[in-house]
Amino acid sequence: EADIYQTPRYLVIGTGKKITLECSQTMGHDKMYWYQQDPGMELHLIHYSYGVNSTEKGDLSSESTVSRIRTEHFPLTLESARPSHTSQYLCASSVLGTSTNTEAFFGQGTRLTVV
Amino acid sequence: AQKVTQAQTEISVVEKEDVTLDCVYETRDTTYYLFWYKQPPSGELVFLIRRNSFDEQNEISGRYSWNFQKSTSSFNFTITASQVVDSAVYFCALRPSGAGSYQLTFGKGTKLSVIP
């Protein structure tokens, strides 16, 4: 069973508000990721990190930002939420390197609705 | 560039029927990993299986089985004697196996509905 947690599970917020989506894992994984999932189910990588103080943008451009001050935390922040940010956000983590245990473990997701 | 295609957007079967979910991939990497994930209505992605490109041996786990064929770039997933609890969206994914690789490329998913 994966030990990766996201809060909140559901969030409805007004336009212009600043929000932070939390993601924590207790598996000691170096790699962490944020995916955005469209209503049509497809997942897109928006941010990833190889470890503390490492953050990179993924393939899908996003107005969100991330930070990695501690190995176990990888929060995602939207400075000014807009309706176009309405989506599900999934956090994941995996081990670093070429270990055979390369699968990513996912949190339960945060369903964000911006009204 | 990598690409994963799940041509079946939605499938409905009656309970106890067998069902196969198709996955076809494209990659220029010589070594890679393939994955299947299950996403139930609760939203999380549950890891089901990882397959190394070196290992073409098919795998069976209970009612689940996977058929990896490198010659046709396919990694199909079969559920035998389907149950209502199998209703979910299933994603196939691909990742290069290099040390610096991070990119998990997902297919668009197949929504499976098992009708009682």
Short mmCIF file of N, CA and C in Angstrom, two decimals, chain B:
data_model
loop_
_atom_site.label_atom_id
_atom_site.label_comp_id
_atom_site.label_asym_id
_atom_site.label_seq_id
_atom_site.Cartn_x
_atom_site.Cartn_y
_atom_site.Cartn_z
N ALA B 1 10.44 10.69 -28.97
CA ALA B 1 9.11 10.95 -28.43
C ALA B 1 8.42 9.63 -28.10
N GLN B 2 7.64 9.67 -27.07
CA GLN B 2 6.92 8.47 -26.64
C GLN B 2 5.43 8.69 -26.81
N LYS B 3 4.75 7.59 -27.04
CA LYS B 3 3.31 7.68 -27.18
C LYS B 3 2.68 6.37 -26.71
N VAL B 4 1.58 6.48 -26.02
CA VAL B 4 0.83 5.31 -25.59
C VAL B 4 -0.60 5.47 -26.09
N THR B 5 -1.09 4.47 -26.78
CA THR B 5 -2.43 4.54 -27.35
C THR B 5 -3.33 3.47 -26.74
N GLN B 6 -4.40 3.91 -26.15
CA GLN B 6 -5.45 3.00 -25.68
C GLN B 6 -6.68 3.31 -26.54
N ALA B 7 -6.87 2.53 -27.55
CA ALA B 7 -7.89 2.84 -28.54
C ALA B 7 -9.31 2.72 -28.00
N GLN B 8 -9.50 1.89 -26.98
CA GLN B 8 -10.83 1.70 -26.43
C GLN B 8 -11.10 2.77 -25.37
N THR B 9 -12.02 3.66 -25.66
CA THR B 9 -12.33 4.72 -24.70
C THR B 9 -13.20 4.17 -23.57
N GLU B 10 -14.21 3.40 -23.93
CA GLU B 10 -15.11 2.82 -22.94
C GLU B 10 -15.48 1.41 -23.35
N ILE B 11 -15.56 0.54 -22.35
CA ILE B 11 -15.99 -0.84 -22.58
C ILE B 11 -17.01 -1.20 -21.51
N SER B 12 -18.07 -1.87 -21.92
CA SER B 12 -19.05 -2.40 -20.96
C SER B 12 -19.16 -3.90 -21.14
N VAL B 13 -19.09 -4.60 -20.04
CA VAL B 13 -19.26 -6.05 -20.08
C VAL B 13 -20.21 -6.46 -18.97
N VAL B 14 -20.76 -7.63 -19.13
CA VAL B 14 -21.61 -8.20 -18.09
C VAL B 14 -20.73 -8.99 -17.14
N GLU B 15 -21.07 -8.93 -15.88
CA GLU B 15 -20.28 -9.63 -14.86
C GLU B 15 -20.02 -11.08 -15.29
N LYS B 16 -18.79 -11.51 -15.01
CA LYS B 16 -18.27 -12.85 -15.29
C LYS B 16 -17.75 -13.01 -16.71
N GLU B 17 -17.96 -12.02 -17.54
CA GLU B 17 -17.34 -12.07 -18.87
C GLU B 17 -15.86 -11.73 -18.76
N ASP B 18 -15.08 -12.21 -19.72
CA ASP B 18 -13.67 -11.82 -19.82
C ASP B 18 -13.59 -10.55 -20.66
N VAL B 19 -12.59 -9.73 -20.35
CA VAL B 19 -12.43 -8.49 -21.12
C VAL B 19 -10.94 -8.20 -21.28
N THR B 20 -10.56 -7.72 -22.45
CA THR B 20 -9.17 -7.36 -22.73
C THR B 20 -9.07 -5.89 -23.06
N LEU B 21 -8.17 -5.23 -22.37
CA LEU B 21 -7.91 -3.80 -22.60
C LEU B 21 -6.62 -3.69 -23.41
N ASP B 22 -6.70 -2.98 -24.51
CA ASP B 22 -5.56 -2.90 -25.42
C ASP B 22 -4.65 -1.72 -25.10
N CYS B 23 -3.38 -1.92 -25.33
CA CYS B 23 -2.39 -0.85 -25.16
C CYS B 23 -1.31 -1.03 -26.21
N VAL B 24 -1.09 0.01 -26.99
CA VAL B 24 -0.03 0.01 -28.00
C VAL B 24 0.86 1.20 -27.71
N TYR B 25 2.16 1.01 -27.81
CA TYR B 25 3.08 2.09 -27.46
C TYR B 25 4.09 2.35 -28.55
N GLU B 26 4.68 3.54 -28.51
CA GLU B 26 5.75 3.92 -29.43
C GLU B 26 6.87 4.52 -28.61
N THR B 27 8.08 4.09 -28.86
CA THR B 27 9.24 4.67 -28.20
C THR B 27 10.49 4.40 -29.02
N ARG B 28 11.45 5.29 -28.93
CA ARG B 28 12.74 5.09 -29.59
C ARG B 28 13.76 4.49 -28.63
N ASP B 29 13.40 4.41 -27.37
CA ASP B 29 14.32 3.85 -26.39
C ASP B 29 14.42 2.34 -26.56
N THR B 30 15.61 1.80 -26.33
CA THR B 30 15.79 0.36 -26.47
C THR B 30 15.38 -0.37 -25.19
N THR B 31 15.44 0.34 -24.08
CA THR B 31 14.99 -0.27 -22.82
C THR B 31 13.98 0.65 -22.17
N TYR B 32 12.96 0.07 -21.62
CA TYR B 32 11.88 0.87 -21.06
C TYR B 32 11.04 -0.01 -20.14
N TYR B 33 10.17 0.67 -19.40
CA TYR B 33 9.22 -0.03 -18.55
C TYR B 33 7.80 0.28 -19.01
N LEU B 34 6.95 -0.68 -18.85
CA LEU B 34 5.52 -0.52 -19.13
C LEU B 34 4.74 -0.77 -17.85
N PHE B 35 3.67 -0.05 -17.68
CA PHE B 35 2.87 -0.14 -16.46
C PHE B 35 1.39 -0.17 -16.80
N TRP B 36 0.63 -0.74 -15.88
CA TRP B 36 -0.82 -0.58 -15.88
C TRP B 36 -1.22 -0.05 -14.50
N TYR B 37 -2.14 0.94 -14.54
CA TYR B 37 -2.71 1.50 -13.33
C TYR B 37 -4.23 1.42 -13.42
N LYS B 38 -4.86 1.31 -12.26
CA LYS B 38 -6.32 1.31 -12.15
C LYS B 38 -6.75 2.56 -11.39
N GLN B 39 -7.75 3.26 -11.90
CA GLN B 39 -8.27 4.43 -11.22
C GLN B 39 -9.76 4.20 -10.91
N PRO B 40 -10.07 3.80 -9.69
CA PRO B 40 -11.48 3.61 -9.31
C PRO B 40 -12.16 4.97 -9.17
N PRO B 41 -13.47 4.98 -8.97
CA PRO B 41 -14.20 6.26 -8.85
C PRO B 41 -13.66 7.16 -7.75
N SER B 42 -13.02 6.61 -6.75
CA SER B 42 -12.47 7.44 -5.66
C SER B 42 -11.32 8.33 -6.12
N GLY B 43 -10.71 8.04 -7.26
CA GLY B 43 -9.77 8.99 -7.86
C GLY B 43 -8.30 8.63 -7.84
N GLU B 44 -7.86 7.82 -6.89
CA GLU B 44 -6.42 7.53 -6.84
C GLU B 44 -6.03 6.56 -7.94
N LEU B 45 -4.78 6.59 -8.33
CA LEU B 45 -4.25 5.61 -9.29
C LEU B 45 -3.58 4.49 -8.52
N VAL B 46 -4.02 3.29 -8.79
CA VAL B 46 -3.49 2.12 -8.10
C VAL B 46 -2.58 1.37 -9.05
N PHE B 47 -1.34 1.16 -8.63
CA PHE B 47 -0.37 0.44 -9.46
C PHE B 47 -0.78 -1.03 -9.56
N LEU B 48 -0.77 -1.58 -10.78
CA LEU B 48 -1.12 -2.98 -10.99
C LEU B 48 0.09 -3.82 -11.38
N ILE B 49 0.87 -3.35 -12.36
CA ILE B 49 1.98 -4.16 -12.83
C ILE B 49 3.03 -3.30 -13.49
N ARG B 50 4.28 -3.73 -13.40
CA ARG B 50 5.41 -3.15 -14.13
C ARG B 50 6.03 -4.26 -14.97
N ARG B 51 6.40 -3.93 -16.20
CA ARG B 51 7.04 -4.91 -17.08
C ARG B 51 8.26 -4.26 -17.71
N ASN B 52 9.43 -4.90 -17.57
CA ASN B 52 10.67 -4.46 -18.20
C ASN B 52 10.68 -4.91 -19.65
N SER B 53 11.18 -4.08 -20.53
CA SER B 53 11.19 -4.40 -21.96
C SER B 53 12.02 -5.63 -22.28
N PHE B 54 12.91 -6.01 -21.37
CA PHE B 54 13.71 -7.22 -21.58
C PHE B 54 12.88 -8.49 -21.36
N ASP B 55 11.83 -8.35 -20.63
CA ASP B 55 11.09 -9.52 -20.17
C ASP B 55 9.75 -9.63 -20.88
N GLU B 56 9.69 -10.50 -21.86
CA GLU B 56 8.46 -10.64 -22.61
C GLU B 56 7.57 -11.76 -22.09
N GLN B 57 7.93 -12.29 -20.97
CA GLN B 57 7.12 -13.36 -20.40
C GLN B 57 5.78 -12.80 -19.94
N ASN B 58 4.72 -13.47 -20.31
CA ASN B 58 3.41 -13.03 -19.87
C ASN B 58 3.24 -13.30 -18.37
N GLU B 59 2.36 -12.54 -17.76
CA GLU B 59 2.20 -12.66 -16.32
C GLU B 59 0.73 -12.81 -15.96
N ILE B 60 0.49 -13.63 -14.96
CA ILE B 60 -0.86 -13.84 -14.46
C ILE B 60 -0.86 -13.58 -12.97
N SER B 61 -1.86 -12.81 -12.53
CA SER B 61 -2.02 -12.55 -11.10
C SER B 61 -3.51 -12.66 -10.79
N GLY B 62 -3.90 -13.81 -10.29
CA GLY B 62 -5.31 -14.03 -10.01
C GLY B 62 -6.14 -13.96 -11.28
N ARG B 63 -7.09 -13.05 -11.31
CA ARG B 63 -7.95 -12.92 -12.50
C ARG B 63 -7.33 -12.01 -13.56
N TYR B 64 -6.20 -11.41 -13.24
CA TYR B 64 -5.54 -10.48 -14.15
C TYR B 64 -4.42 -11.19 -14.92
N SER B 65 -4.29 -10.86 -16.18
CA SER B 65 -3.14 -11.35 -16.95
C SER B 65 -2.72 -10.29 -17.94
N TRP B 66 -1.45 -10.33 -18.28
CA TRP B 66 -0.89 -9.32 -19.17
C TRP B 66 -0.12 -10.02 -20.28
N ASN B 67 -0.31 -9.54 -21.49
CA ASN B 67 0.33 -10.11 -22.68
C ASN B 67 1.22 -9.03 -23.29
N PHE B 68 2.53 -9.19 -23.14
CA PHE B 68 3.49 -8.22 -23.66
C PHE B 68 4.08 -8.79 -24.94
N GLN B 69 3.93 -8.08 -26.05
CA GLN B 69 4.51 -8.50 -27.32
C GLN B 69 5.31 -7.36 -27.90
N LYS B 70 6.62 -7.48 -27.79
CA LYS B 70 7.50 -6.43 -28.27
C LYS B 70 7.41 -6.26 -29.79
N SER B 71 7.17 -7.35 -30.49
CA SER B 71 7.13 -7.30 -31.96
C SER B 71 6.01 -6.41 -32.47
N THR B 72 4.93 -6.32 -31.70
CA THR B 72 3.80 -5.48 -32.10
C THR B 72 3.64 -4.26 -31.19
N SER B 73 4.63 -4.07 -30.29
CA SER B 73 4.59 -2.93 -29.35
C SER B 73 3.26 -2.87 -28.61
N SER B 74 2.87 -4.00 -28.08
CA SER B 74 1.59 -4.05 -27.37
C SER B 74 1.76 -4.64 -25.98
N PHE B 75 0.92 -4.18 -25.07
CA PHE B 75 0.96 -4.65 -23.69
C PHE B 75 -0.48 -4.70 -23.20
N ASN B 76 -1.17 -5.76 -23.61
CA ASN B 76 -2.60 -5.87 -23.35
C ASN B 76 -2.90 -6.49 -21.99
N PHE B 77 -4.03 -6.12 -21.44
CA PHE B 77 -4.42 -6.49 -20.09
C PHE B 77 -5.78 -7.20 -20.15
N THR B 78 -5.83 -8.41 -19.61
CA THR B 78 -7.07 -9.18 -19.63
C THR B 78 -7.56 -9.44 -18.22
N ILE B 79 -8.84 -9.19 -18.02
CA ILE B 79 -9.49 -9.53 -16.75
C ILE B 79 -10.42 -10.71 -17.03
N THR B 80 -10.21 -11.77 -16.31
CA THR B 80 -11.01 -12.97 -16.48
C THR B 80 -12.15 -12.98 -15.45
N ALA B 81 -13.32 -13.40 -15.88
CA ALA B 81 -14.48 -13.46 -14.97
C ALA B 81 -14.64 -12.13 -14.25
N SER B 82 -14.92 -11.10 -15.01
CA SER B 82 -14.96 -9.74 -14.47
C SER B 82 -16.00 -9.62 -13.34
N GLN B 83 -15.71 -8.68 -12.45
CA GLN B 83 -16.59 -8.41 -11.32
C GLN B 83 -16.92 -6.92 -11.29
N VAL B 84 -17.99 -6.59 -10.60
CA VAL B 84 -18.41 -5.18 -10.53
C VAL B 84 -17.30 -4.31 -9.96
N VAL B 85 -16.52 -4.85 -9.04
CA VAL B 85 -15.42 -4.08 -8.43
C VAL B 85 -14.31 -3.75 -9.42
N ASP B 86 -14.33 -4.40 -10.56
CA ASP B 86 -13.33 -4.09 -11.59
C ASP B 86 -13.69 -2.81 -12.36
N SER B 87 -14.87 -2.30 -12.15
CA SER B 87 -15.27 -1.07 -12.84
C SER B 87 -14.36 0.07 -12.43
N ALA B 88 -13.70 0.65 -13.40
CA ALA B 88 -12.71 1.70 -13.15
C ALA B 88 -12.19 2.19 -14.49
N VAL B 89 -11.32 3.19 -14.42
CA VAL B 89 -10.57 3.59 -15.61
C VAL B 89 -9.18 2.97 -15.49
N TYR B 90 -8.73 2.36 -16.55
CA TYR B 90 -7.43 1.70 -16.57
C TYR B 90 -6.48 2.43 -17.50
N PHE B 91 -5.29 2.72 -16.97
CA PHE B 91 -4.29 3.45 -17.74
C PHE B 91 -3.08 2.57 -17.99
N CYS B 92 -2.60 2.63 -19.22
CA CYS B 92 -1.33 2.03 -19.59
C CYS B 92 -0.30 3.16 -19.64
N ALA B 93 0.94 2.88 -19.23
CA ALA B 93 1.96 3.94 -19.20
C ALA B 93 3.31 3.37 -19.58
N LEU B 94 4.20 4.27 -20.01
CA LEU B 94 5.52 3.89 -20.52
C LEU B 94 6.55 4.84 -19.94
N ARG B 95 7.72 4.31 -19.59
CA ARG B 95 8.82 5.14 -19.10
C ARG B 95 10.14 4.56 -19.54
N PRO B 96 11.06 5.42 -20.05
CA PRO B 96 12.39 4.91 -20.36
C PRO B 96 13.08 4.41 -19.10
N SER B 97 14.02 3.52 -19.23
CA SER B 97 14.63 2.93 -18.04
C SER B 97 15.95 3.58 -17.65
N GLY B 98 16.36 4.64 -18.33
CA GLY B 98 17.60 5.32 -17.98
C GLY B 98 17.54 5.96 -16.61
N ALA B 99 18.74 6.16 -16.01
CA ALA B 99 18.80 6.69 -14.65
C ALA B 99 18.20 8.07 -14.55
N GLY B 100 18.35 8.87 -15.60
CA GLY B 100 17.81 10.22 -15.53
C GLY B 100 16.39 10.34 -16.00
N SER B 101 15.76 9.22 -16.30
CA SER B 101 14.42 9.29 -16.87
C SER B 101 13.38 9.54 -15.80
N TYR B 102 12.44 10.37 -16.14
CA TYR B 102 11.38 10.68 -15.21
C TYR B 102 10.01 10.56 -15.85
N GLN B 103 10.01 10.65 -17.15
CA GLN B 103 8.75 10.87 -17.86
C GLN B 103 7.92 9.60 -17.96
N LEU B 104 6.81 9.60 -17.26
CA LEU B 104 5.80 8.57 -17.41
C LEU B 104 4.81 9.08 -18.44
N THR B 105 4.71 8.39 -19.55
CA THR B 105 3.74 8.78 -20.56
C THR B 105 2.53 7.88 -20.44
N PHE B 106 1.38 8.49 -20.23
CA PHE B 106 0.14 7.73 -20.04
C PHE B 106 -0.67 7.69 -21.33
N GLY B 107 -1.41 6.61 -21.49
CA GLY B 107 -2.47 6.59 -22.49
C GLY B 107 -3.66 7.38 -21.96
N LYS B 108 -4.69 7.50 -22.78
CA LYS B 108 -5.84 8.29 -22.38
C LYS B 108 -6.80 7.53 -21.48
N GLY B 109 -6.53 6.27 -21.28
CA GLY B 109 -7.35 5.49 -20.37
C GLY B 109 -8.51 4.80 -21.05
N THR B 110 -8.91 3.68 -20.47
CA THR B 110 -10.09 2.94 -20.91
C THR B 110 -11.02 2.80 -19.72
N LYS B 111 -12.24 3.28 -19.89
CA LYS B 111 -13.21 3.18 -18.82
C LYS B 111 -13.96 1.85 -18.93
N LEU B 112 -13.80 1.02 -17.94
CA LEU B 112 -14.44 -0.29 -17.94
C LEU B 112 -15.64 -0.26 -16.99
N SER B 113 -16.78 -0.64 -17.51
CA SER B 113 -17.99 -0.78 -16.69
C SER B 113 -18.40 -2.24 -16.68
N VAL B 114 -18.48 -2.81 -15.50
CA VAL B 114 -18.93 -4.20 -15.37
C VAL B 114 -20.33 -4.17 -14.80
N ILE B 115 -21.26 -4.68 -15.59
CA ILE B 115 -22.68 -4.61 -15.25
C ILE B 115 -23.09 -5.89 -14.52
N PRO B 116 -23.77 -5.74 -13.40
CA PRO B 116 -24.16 -6.95 -12.64
C PRO B 116 -25.20 -7.78 -13.41
#
